[in-house]
mmCIF file of C-alpha atoms in Angstrom:
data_model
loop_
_atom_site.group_PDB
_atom_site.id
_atom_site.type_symbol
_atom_site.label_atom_id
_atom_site.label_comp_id
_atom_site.label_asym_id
_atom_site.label_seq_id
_atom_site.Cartn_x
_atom_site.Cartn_y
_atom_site.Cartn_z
ATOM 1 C CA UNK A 1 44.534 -34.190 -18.118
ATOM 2 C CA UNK A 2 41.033 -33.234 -16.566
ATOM 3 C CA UNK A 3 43.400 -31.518 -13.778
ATOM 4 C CA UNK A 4 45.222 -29.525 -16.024
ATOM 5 C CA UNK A 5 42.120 -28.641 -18.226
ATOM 6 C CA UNK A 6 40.676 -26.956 -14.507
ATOM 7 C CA UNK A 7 43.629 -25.109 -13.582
ATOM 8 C CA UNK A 8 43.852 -23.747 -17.165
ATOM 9 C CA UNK A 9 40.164 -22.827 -17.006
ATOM 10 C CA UNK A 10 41.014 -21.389 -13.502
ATOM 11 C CA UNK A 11 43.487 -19.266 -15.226
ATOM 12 C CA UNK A 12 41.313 -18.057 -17.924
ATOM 13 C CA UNK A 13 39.068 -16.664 -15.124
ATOM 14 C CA UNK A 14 41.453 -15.150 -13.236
ATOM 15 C CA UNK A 15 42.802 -13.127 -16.514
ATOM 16 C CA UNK A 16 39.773 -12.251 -17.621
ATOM 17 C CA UNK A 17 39.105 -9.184 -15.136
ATOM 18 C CA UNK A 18 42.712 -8.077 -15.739
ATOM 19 C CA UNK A 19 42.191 -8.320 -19.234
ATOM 20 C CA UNK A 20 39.297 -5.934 -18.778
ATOM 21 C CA UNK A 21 41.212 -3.620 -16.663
ATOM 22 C CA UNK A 22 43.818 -3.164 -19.350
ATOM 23 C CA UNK A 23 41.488 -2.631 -22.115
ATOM 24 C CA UNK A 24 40.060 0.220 -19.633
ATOM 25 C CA UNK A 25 43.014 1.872 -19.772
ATOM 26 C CA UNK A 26 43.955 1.864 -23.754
ATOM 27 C CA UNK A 27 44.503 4.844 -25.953
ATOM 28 C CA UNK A 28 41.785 5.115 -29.085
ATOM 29 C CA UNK A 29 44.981 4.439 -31.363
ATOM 30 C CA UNK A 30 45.405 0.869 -29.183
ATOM 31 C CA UNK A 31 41.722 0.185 -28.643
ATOM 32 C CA UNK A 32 41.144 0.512 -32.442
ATOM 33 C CA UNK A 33 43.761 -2.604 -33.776
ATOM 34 C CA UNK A 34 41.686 -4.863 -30.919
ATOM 35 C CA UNK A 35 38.223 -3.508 -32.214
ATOM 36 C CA UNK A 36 39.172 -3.845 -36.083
ATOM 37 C CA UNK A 37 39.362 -7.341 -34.778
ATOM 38 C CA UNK A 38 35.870 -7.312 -33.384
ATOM 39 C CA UNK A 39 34.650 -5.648 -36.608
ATOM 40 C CA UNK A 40 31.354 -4.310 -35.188
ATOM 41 C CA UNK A 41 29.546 -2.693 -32.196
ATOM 42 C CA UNK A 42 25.903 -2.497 -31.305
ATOM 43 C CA UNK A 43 24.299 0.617 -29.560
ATOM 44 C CA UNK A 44 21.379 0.813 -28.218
ATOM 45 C CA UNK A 45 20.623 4.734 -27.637
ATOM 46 C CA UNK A 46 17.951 7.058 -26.762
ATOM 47 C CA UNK A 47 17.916 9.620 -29.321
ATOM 48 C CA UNK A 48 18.081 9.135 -33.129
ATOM 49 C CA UNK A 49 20.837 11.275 -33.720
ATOM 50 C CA UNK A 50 22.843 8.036 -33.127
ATOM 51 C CA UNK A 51 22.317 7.324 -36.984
ATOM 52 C CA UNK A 52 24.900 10.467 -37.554
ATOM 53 C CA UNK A 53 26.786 9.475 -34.610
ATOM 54 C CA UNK A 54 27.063 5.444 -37.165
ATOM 55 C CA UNK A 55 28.023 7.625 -40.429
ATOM 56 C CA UNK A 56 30.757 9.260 -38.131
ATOM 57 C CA UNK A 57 31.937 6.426 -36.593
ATOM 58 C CA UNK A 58 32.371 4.533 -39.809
ATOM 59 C CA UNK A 59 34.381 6.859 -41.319
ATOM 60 C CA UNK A 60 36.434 7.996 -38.702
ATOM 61 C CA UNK A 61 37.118 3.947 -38.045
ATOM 62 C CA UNK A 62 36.645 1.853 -41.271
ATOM 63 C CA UNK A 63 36.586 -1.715 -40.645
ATOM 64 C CA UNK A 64 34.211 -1.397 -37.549
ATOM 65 C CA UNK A 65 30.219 -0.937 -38.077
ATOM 66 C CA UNK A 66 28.492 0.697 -35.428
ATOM 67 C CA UNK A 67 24.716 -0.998 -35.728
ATOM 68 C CA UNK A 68 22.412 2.223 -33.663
ATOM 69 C CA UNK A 69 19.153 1.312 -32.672
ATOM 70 C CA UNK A 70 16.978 4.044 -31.410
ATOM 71 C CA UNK A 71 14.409 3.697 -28.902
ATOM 72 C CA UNK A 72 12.930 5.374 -25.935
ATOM 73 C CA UNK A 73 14.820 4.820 -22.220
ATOM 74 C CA UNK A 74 11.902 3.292 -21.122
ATOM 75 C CA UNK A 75 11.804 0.756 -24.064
ATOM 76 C CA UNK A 76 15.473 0.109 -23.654
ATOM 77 C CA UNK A 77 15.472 -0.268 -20.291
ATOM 78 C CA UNK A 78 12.434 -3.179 -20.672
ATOM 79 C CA UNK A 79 14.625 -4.816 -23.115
ATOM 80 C CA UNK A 80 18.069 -4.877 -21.609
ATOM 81 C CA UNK A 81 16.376 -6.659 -18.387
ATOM 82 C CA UNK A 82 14.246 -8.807 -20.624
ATOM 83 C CA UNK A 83 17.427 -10.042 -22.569
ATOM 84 C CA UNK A 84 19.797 -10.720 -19.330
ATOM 85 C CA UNK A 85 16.434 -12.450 -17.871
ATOM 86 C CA UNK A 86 16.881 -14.980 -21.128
ATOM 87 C CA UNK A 87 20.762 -15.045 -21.109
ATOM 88 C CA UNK A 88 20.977 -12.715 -23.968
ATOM 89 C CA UNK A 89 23.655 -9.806 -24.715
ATOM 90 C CA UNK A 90 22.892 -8.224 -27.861
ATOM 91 C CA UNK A 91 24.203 -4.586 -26.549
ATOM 92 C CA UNK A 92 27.083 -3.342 -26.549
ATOM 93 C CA UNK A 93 26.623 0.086 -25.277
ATOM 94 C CA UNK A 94 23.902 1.661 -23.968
ATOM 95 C CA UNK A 95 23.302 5.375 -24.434
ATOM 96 C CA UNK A 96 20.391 6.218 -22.040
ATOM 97 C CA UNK A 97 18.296 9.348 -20.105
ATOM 98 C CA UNK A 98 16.196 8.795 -16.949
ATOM 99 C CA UNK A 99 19.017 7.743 -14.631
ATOM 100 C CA UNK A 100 16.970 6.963 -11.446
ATOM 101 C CA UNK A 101 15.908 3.785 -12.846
ATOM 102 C CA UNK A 102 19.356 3.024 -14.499
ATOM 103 C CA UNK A 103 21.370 3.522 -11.674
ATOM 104 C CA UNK A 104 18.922 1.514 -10.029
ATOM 105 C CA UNK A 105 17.897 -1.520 -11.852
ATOM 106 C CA UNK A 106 20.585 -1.397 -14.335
ATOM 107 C CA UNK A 107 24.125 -0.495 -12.656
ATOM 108 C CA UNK A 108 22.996 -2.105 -8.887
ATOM 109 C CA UNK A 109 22.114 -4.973 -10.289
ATOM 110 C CA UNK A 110 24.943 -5.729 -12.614
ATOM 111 C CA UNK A 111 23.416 -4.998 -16.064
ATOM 112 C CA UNK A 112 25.649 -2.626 -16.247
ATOM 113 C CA UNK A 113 29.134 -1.035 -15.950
ATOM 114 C CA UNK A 114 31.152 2.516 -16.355
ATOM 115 C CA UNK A 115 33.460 3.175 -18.079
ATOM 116 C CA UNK A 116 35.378 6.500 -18.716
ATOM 117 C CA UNK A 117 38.172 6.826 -21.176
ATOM 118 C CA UNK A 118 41.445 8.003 -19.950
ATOM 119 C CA UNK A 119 41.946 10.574 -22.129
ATOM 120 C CA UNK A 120 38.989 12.725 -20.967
ATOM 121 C CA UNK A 121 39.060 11.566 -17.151
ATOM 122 C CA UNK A 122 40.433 14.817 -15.975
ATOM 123 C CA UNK A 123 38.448 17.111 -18.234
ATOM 124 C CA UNK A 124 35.150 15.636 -16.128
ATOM 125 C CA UNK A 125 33.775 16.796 -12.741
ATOM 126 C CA UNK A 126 33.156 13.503 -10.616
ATOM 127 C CA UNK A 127 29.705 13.710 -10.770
ATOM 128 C CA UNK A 128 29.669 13.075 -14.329
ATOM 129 C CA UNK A 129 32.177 10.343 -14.376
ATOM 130 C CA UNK A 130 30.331 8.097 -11.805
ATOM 131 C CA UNK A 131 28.517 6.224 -10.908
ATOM 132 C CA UNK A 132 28.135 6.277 -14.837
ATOM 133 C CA UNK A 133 29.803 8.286 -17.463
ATOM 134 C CA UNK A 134 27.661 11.546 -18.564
ATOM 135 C CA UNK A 135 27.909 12.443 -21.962
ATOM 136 C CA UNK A 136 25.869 15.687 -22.217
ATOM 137 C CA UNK A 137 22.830 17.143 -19.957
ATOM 138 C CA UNK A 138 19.456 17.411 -21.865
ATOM 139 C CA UNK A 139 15.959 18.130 -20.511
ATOM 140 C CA UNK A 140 12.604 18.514 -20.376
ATOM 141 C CA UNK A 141 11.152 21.456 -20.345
ATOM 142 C CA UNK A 142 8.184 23.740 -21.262
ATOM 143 C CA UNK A 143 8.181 25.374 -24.378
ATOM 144 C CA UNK A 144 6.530 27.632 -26.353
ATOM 145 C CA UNK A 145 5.362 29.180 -30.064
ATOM 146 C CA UNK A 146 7.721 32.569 -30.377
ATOM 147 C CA UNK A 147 6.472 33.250 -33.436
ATOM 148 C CA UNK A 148 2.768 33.191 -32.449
ATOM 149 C CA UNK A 149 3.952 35.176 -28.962
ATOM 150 C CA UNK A 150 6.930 37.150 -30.353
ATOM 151 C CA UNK A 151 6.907 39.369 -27.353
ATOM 152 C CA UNK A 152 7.709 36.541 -25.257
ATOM 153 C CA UNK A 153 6.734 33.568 -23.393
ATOM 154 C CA UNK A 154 2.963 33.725 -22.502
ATOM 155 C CA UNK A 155 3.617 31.458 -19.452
ATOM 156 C CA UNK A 156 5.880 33.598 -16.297
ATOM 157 C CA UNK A 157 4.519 31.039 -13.606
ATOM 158 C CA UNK A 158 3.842 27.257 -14.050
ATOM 159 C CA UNK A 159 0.484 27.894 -12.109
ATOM 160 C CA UNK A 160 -0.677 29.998 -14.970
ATOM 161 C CA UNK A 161 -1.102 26.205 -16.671
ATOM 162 C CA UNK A 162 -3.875 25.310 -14.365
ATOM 163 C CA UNK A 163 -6.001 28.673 -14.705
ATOM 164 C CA UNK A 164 -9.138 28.462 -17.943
ATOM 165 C CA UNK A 165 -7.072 30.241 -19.875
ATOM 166 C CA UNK A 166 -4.970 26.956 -20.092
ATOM 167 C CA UNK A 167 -7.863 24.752 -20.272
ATOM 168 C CA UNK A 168 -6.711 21.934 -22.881
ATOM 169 C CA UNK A 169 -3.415 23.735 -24.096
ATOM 170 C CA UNK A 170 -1.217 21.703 -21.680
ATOM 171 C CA UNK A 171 0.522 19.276 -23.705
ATOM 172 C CA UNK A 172 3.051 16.740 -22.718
ATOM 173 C CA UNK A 173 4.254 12.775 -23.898
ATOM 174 C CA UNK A 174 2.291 10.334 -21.474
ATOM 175 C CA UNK A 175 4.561 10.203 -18.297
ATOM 176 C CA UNK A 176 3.682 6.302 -17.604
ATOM 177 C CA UNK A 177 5.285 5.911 -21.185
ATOM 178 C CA UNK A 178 8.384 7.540 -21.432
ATOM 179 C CA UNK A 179 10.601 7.652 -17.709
ATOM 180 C CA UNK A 180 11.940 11.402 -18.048
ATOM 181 C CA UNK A 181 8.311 12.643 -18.352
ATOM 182 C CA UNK A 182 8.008 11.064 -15.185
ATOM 183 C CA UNK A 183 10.665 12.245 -13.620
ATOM 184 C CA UNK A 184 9.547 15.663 -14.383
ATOM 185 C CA UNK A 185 6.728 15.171 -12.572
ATOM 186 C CA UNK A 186 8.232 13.531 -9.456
ATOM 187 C CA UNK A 187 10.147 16.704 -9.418
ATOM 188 C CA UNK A 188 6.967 18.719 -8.827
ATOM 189 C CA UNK A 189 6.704 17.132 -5.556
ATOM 190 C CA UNK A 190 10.167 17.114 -4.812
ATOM 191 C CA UNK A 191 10.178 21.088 -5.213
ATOM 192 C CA UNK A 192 6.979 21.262 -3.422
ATOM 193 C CA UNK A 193 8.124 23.699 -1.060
ATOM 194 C CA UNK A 194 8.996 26.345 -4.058
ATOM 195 C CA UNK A 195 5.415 25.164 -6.016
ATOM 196 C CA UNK A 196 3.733 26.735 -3.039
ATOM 197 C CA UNK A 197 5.446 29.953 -3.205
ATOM 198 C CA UNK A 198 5.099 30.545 -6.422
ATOM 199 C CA UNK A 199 1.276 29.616 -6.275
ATOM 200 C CA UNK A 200 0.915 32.221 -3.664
ATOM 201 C CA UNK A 201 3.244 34.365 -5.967
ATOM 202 C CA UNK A 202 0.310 34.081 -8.499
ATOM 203 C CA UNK A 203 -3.044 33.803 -6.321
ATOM 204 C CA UNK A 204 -2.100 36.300 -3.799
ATOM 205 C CA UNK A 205 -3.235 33.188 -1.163
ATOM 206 C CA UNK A 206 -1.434 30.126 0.764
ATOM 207 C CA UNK A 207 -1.930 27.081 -1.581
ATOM 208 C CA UNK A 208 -4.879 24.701 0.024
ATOM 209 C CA UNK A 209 -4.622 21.267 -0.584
ATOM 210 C CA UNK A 210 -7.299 19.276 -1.791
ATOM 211 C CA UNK A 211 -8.692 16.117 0.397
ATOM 212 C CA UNK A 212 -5.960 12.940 0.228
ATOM 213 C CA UNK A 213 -3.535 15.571 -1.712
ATOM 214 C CA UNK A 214 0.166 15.579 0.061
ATOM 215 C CA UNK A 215 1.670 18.084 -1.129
ATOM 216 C CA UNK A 216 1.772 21.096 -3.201
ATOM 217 C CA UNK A 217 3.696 19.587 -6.338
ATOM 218 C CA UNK A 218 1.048 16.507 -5.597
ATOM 219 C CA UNK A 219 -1.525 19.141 -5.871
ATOM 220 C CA UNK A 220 -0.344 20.720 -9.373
ATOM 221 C CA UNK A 221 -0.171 17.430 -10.715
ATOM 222 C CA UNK A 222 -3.852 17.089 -10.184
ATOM 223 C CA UNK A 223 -4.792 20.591 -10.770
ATOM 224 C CA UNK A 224 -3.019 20.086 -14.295
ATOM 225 C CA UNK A 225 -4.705 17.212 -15.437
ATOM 226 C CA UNK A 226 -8.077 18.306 -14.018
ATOM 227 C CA UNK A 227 -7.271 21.351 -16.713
ATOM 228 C CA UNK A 228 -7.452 18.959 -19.391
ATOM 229 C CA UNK A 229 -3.502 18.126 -19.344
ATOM 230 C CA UNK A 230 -3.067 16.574 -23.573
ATOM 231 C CA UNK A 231 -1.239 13.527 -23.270
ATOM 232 C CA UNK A 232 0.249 12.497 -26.570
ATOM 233 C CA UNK A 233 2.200 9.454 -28.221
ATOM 234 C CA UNK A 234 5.873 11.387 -28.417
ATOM 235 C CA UNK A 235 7.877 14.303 -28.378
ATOM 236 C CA UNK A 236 7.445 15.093 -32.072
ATOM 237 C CA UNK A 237 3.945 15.103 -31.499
ATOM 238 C CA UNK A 238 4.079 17.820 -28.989
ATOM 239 C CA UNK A 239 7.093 19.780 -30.747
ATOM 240 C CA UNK A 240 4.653 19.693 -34.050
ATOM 241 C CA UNK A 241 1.366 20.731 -32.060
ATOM 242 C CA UNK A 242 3.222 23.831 -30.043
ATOM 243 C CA UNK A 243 5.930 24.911 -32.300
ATOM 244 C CA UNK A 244 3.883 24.580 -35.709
ATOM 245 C CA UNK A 245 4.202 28.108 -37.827
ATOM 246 C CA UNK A 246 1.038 30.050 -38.576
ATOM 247 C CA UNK A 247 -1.080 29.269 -35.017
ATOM 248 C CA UNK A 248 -3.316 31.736 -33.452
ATOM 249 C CA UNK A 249 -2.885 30.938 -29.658
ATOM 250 C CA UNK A 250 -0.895 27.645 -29.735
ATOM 251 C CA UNK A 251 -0.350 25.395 -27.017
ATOM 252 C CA UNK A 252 2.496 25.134 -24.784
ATOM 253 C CA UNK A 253 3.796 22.290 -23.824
ATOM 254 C CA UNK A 254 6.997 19.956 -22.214
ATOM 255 C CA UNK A 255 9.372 19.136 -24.244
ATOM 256 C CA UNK A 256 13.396 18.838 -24.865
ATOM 257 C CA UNK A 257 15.007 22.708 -25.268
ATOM 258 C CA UNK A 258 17.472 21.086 -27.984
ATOM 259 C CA UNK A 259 14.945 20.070 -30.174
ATOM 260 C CA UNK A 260 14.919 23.818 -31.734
ATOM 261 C CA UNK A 261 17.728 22.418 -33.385
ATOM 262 C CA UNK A 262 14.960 21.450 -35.951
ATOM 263 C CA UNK A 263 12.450 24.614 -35.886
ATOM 264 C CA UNK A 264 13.948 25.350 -39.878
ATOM 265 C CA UNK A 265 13.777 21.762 -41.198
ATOM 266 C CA UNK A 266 10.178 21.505 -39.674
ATOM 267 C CA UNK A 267 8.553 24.690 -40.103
ATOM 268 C CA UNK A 268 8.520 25.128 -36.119
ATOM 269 C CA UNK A 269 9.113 28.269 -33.817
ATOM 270 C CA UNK A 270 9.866 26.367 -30.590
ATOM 271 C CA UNK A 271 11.503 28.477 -28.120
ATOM 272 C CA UNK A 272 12.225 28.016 -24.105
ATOM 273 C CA UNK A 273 9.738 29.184 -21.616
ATOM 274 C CA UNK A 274 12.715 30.345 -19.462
ATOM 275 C CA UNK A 275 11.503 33.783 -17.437
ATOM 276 C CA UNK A 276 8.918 31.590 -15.964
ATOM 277 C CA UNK A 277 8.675 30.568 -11.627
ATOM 278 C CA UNK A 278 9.532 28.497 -10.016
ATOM 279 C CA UNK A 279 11.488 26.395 -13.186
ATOM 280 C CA UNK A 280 10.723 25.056 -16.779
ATOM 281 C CA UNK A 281 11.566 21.795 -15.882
ATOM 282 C CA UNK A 282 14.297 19.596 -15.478
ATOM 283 C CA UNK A 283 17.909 19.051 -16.359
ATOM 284 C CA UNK A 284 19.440 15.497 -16.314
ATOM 285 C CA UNK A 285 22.282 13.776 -17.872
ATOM 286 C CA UNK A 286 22.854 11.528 -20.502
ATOM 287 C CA UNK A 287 24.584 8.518 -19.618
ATOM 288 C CA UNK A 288 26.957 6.038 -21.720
ATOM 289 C CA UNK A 289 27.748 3.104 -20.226
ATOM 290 C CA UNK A 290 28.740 -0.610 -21.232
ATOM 291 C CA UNK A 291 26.605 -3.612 -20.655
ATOM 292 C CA UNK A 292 28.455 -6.177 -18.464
ATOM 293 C CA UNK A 293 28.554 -8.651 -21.225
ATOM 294 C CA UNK A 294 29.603 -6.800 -23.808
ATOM 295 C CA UNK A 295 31.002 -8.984 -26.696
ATOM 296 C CA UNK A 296 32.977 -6.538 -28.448
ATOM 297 C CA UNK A 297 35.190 -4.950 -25.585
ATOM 298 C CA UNK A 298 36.991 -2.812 -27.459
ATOM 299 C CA UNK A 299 35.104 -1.603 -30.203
ATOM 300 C CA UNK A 300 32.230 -0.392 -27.521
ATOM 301 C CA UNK A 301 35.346 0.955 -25.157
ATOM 302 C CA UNK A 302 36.381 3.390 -28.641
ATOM 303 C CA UNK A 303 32.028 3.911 -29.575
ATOM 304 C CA UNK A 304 32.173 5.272 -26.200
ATOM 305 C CA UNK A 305 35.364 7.133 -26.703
ATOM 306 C CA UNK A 306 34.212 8.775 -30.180
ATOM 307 C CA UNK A 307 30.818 9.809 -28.592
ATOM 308 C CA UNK A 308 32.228 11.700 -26.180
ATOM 309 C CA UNK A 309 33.894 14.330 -28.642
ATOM 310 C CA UNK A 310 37.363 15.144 -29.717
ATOM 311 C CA UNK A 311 39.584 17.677 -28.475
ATOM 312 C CA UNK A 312 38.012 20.326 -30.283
ATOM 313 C CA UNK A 313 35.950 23.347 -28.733
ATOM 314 C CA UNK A 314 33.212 21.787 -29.804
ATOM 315 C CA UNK A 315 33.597 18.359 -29.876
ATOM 316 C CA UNK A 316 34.028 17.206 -33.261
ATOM 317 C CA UNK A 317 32.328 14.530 -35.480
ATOM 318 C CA UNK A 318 31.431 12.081 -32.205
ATOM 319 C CA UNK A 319 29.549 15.461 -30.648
ATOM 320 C CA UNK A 320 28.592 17.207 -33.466
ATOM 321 C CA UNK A 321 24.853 16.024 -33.180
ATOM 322 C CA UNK A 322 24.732 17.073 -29.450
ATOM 323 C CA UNK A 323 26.648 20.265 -30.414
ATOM 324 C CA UNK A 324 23.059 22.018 -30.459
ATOM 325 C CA UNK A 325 21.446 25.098 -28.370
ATOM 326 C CA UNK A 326 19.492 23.133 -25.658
ATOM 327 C CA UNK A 327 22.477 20.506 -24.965
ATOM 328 C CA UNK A 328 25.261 21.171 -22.612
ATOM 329 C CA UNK A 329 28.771 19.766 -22.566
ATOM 330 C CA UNK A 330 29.274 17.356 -19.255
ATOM 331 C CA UNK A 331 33.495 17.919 -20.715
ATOM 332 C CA UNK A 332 35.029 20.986 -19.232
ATOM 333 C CA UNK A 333 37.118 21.626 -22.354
ATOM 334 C CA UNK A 334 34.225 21.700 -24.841
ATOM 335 C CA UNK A 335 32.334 24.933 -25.506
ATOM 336 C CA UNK A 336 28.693 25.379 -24.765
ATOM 337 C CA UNK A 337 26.837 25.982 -27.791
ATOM 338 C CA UNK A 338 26.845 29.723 -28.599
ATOM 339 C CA UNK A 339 22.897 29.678 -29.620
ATOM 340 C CA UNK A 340 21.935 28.434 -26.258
ATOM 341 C CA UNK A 341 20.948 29.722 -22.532
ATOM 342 C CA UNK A 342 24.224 29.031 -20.787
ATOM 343 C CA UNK A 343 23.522 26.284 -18.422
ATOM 344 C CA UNK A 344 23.820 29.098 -15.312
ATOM 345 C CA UNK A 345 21.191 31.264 -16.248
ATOM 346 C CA UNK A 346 18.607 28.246 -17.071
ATOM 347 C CA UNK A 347 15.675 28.214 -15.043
ATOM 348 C CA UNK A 348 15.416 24.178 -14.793
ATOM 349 C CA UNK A 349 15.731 22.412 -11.811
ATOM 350 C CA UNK A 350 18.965 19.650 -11.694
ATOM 351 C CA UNK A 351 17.108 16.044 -11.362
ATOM 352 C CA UNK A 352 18.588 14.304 -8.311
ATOM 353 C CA UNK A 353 18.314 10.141 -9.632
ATOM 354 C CA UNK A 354 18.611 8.979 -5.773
ATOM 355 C CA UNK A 355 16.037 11.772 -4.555
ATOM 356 C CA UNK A 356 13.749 10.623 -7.582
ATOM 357 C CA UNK A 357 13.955 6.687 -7.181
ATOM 358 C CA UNK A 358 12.453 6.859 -3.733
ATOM 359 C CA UNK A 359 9.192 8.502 -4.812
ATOM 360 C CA UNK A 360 9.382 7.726 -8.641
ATOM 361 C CA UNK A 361 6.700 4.941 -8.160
ATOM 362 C CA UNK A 362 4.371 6.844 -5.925
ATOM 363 C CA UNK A 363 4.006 9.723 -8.372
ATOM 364 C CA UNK A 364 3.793 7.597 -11.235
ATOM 365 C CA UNK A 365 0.410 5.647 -9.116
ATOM 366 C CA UNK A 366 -0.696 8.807 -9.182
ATOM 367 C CA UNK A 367 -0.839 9.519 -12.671
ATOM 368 C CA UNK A 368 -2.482 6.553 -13.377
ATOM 369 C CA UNK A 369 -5.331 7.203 -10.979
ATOM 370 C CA UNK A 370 -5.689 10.966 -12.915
ATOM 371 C CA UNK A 371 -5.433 9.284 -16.552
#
């Protein structure tokens, strides 16, 4: 009896991965009679727009509740390592920005894993469909009051944020609290060789570095906090301070393009500082991806499905909160928004996770020492 109890437990190992493999490969229509089953799926995503993706969801699939929690990346990422450290899987998927820490920490070690549904595979360049599945690309970048500068952007080079005229009117969330602000400013020094040209493009001089200072992106760092660089809690906080209506000489500051999607709801007049050199900022994707112990296999296999838009030019009820001026498309068949920069004429530099993760920590020391 014990032998036969250990071969059939050796089975139930063995089928388990090609179990996996065949959900991988199900249509919506088959994934949703498995997931009806499940009854539920847990996100855990970096944006709260996931609480229209749940009132989508739920109707488009009744009989399955999709439970969003929003939180930062960095919080996420803290608490998907803290619950595998304690044996815990309360995920299901994970919809997440600063990708040179998940692909890192997260996918390496096992946390974990792609998946891309079939019915999209081929509408997806390869970078976006590994090493983890790209939903969208967002940013952070600097932004501005149009309405207090309607002759445009009062920034044309990202020098011009160190000068007086500057002094205090920097704003930005705290890098060492939220991962994509840091990114942005391991970027800096990964560009250094264009933040020198354009600071002789402004000062008419070769860029001199400051004692201990590596590099010219190293160097704007600490020229921009010794300008008073405003640090705040989150990116409402700077949206509010820059894009607030009736300013005289309001701040600029970093902050994501797409959240002009909410200058009429809030009384804001954010706009893109786009003419500007060498970049804004950054553009980086947003990643969907399933945790490696996922209890509900097929309910988070069709959450990640939905999310990723119908076959609609704009992506239906699953994209219609990412369907916004400031978000691009990773899908070849679904139509940039018609409000928004097209992605080729945006002056934002494309993150590189690999490039980042090797310096990431080093910049990030650095901030510290400036705060």
């Amino acid at each position: 009896m014990k032998r036969m109890m250990m071969i059939g437990a050796v089975l139930v190992a063995l089928a388990a991965p090609a179990m996996a493999q065949d959900v991988d490969t199900l249509s919506p229509e088959a994934l949703l009679t498995l997931a009806q089953k499940e009854g539920k799926v847990t996100v855990y995503s970096f944006t709260s727009r996931i609480a229209r993706v749940e009132k989508a969801f739920e109707e488009a699939y009744p009989g399955i509740d999709l439970i969003g929690f929003d939180m930062s990346s960095t919080e996420m990422i803290t608490r998907l390592r803290t619950e595998a450290a304690a044996g815990i899987t309360n995920a299901d998927v994970v919809y997440v920005s600063d990708a040179p820490v998940v692909l890192s920490d997260l996918l390496e070690t096992g946390l974990l894993k792609n998946y891309v549904p079939p019915r999209i595979a081929d509408k997806l360049d390869t970078a976006f469909k590994s090493p983890l599945l790209a939903q969208r690309l967002s940013t952070k970048v600097l932004m501005y009051n149009e309405a207090a500068y309607p002759n445009g952007a009062p920034i044309k080079n990202l020098w011009d944020l160190t000068t007086p005229e500057w002094k205090g009117k920097v704003l930005m969330v705290d890098p060492l609290q939220r991962g994509d602000y840091l990114d942005l400013m391991t970027e800096f020094v990964l560009r250094s060789d264009e933040m020198a040209k354009a600071y002789e493009a402004l000062f008419r001089k070769p860029i001199e570095l400051d004692e201990g200072v590596e590099t010219a992106g190293h160097q704007f760092i600490v020229d921009l906090f010794e300008n008073d660089l405003v640090l705040l809690a989150s990116t409402d906080d700077v949206n509010a301070a820059v894009g607030k209506l009736g300013q005289d000489q309001p701040p600029v500051g970093f902050t994501s393009y797409s959240d002009r999607r909410d200058n009429e709801d809030e009384g804001w007049a954010l706009q893109v500082v786009n003419d500007v050199v060498p970049s804004n900022g950054i553009v980086f994707p947003a990643l969907l991806a399933l945790t490696a112990d996922t209890k509900n296999p097929a309910a988070s296999r069709l959450a990640i499905d939905f999310l990723m838009g119908d076959d609609s030019e704009t992506g239906g009820p699953g994209y219609a909160p990412f369907y916004v001026a400031g978000d691009w498309p990773t899908r070849s068949d679904i139509k940039g928004h018609p409000d928004a920069i097209p992605l080729a004429d945006f002056k934002a530099w494309r993150v590189d996770p690999a490039a980042t993760a090797t310096i990431r920590k080093s910049v990030g020391d650095l901030v510290l020492q400036l705060q």
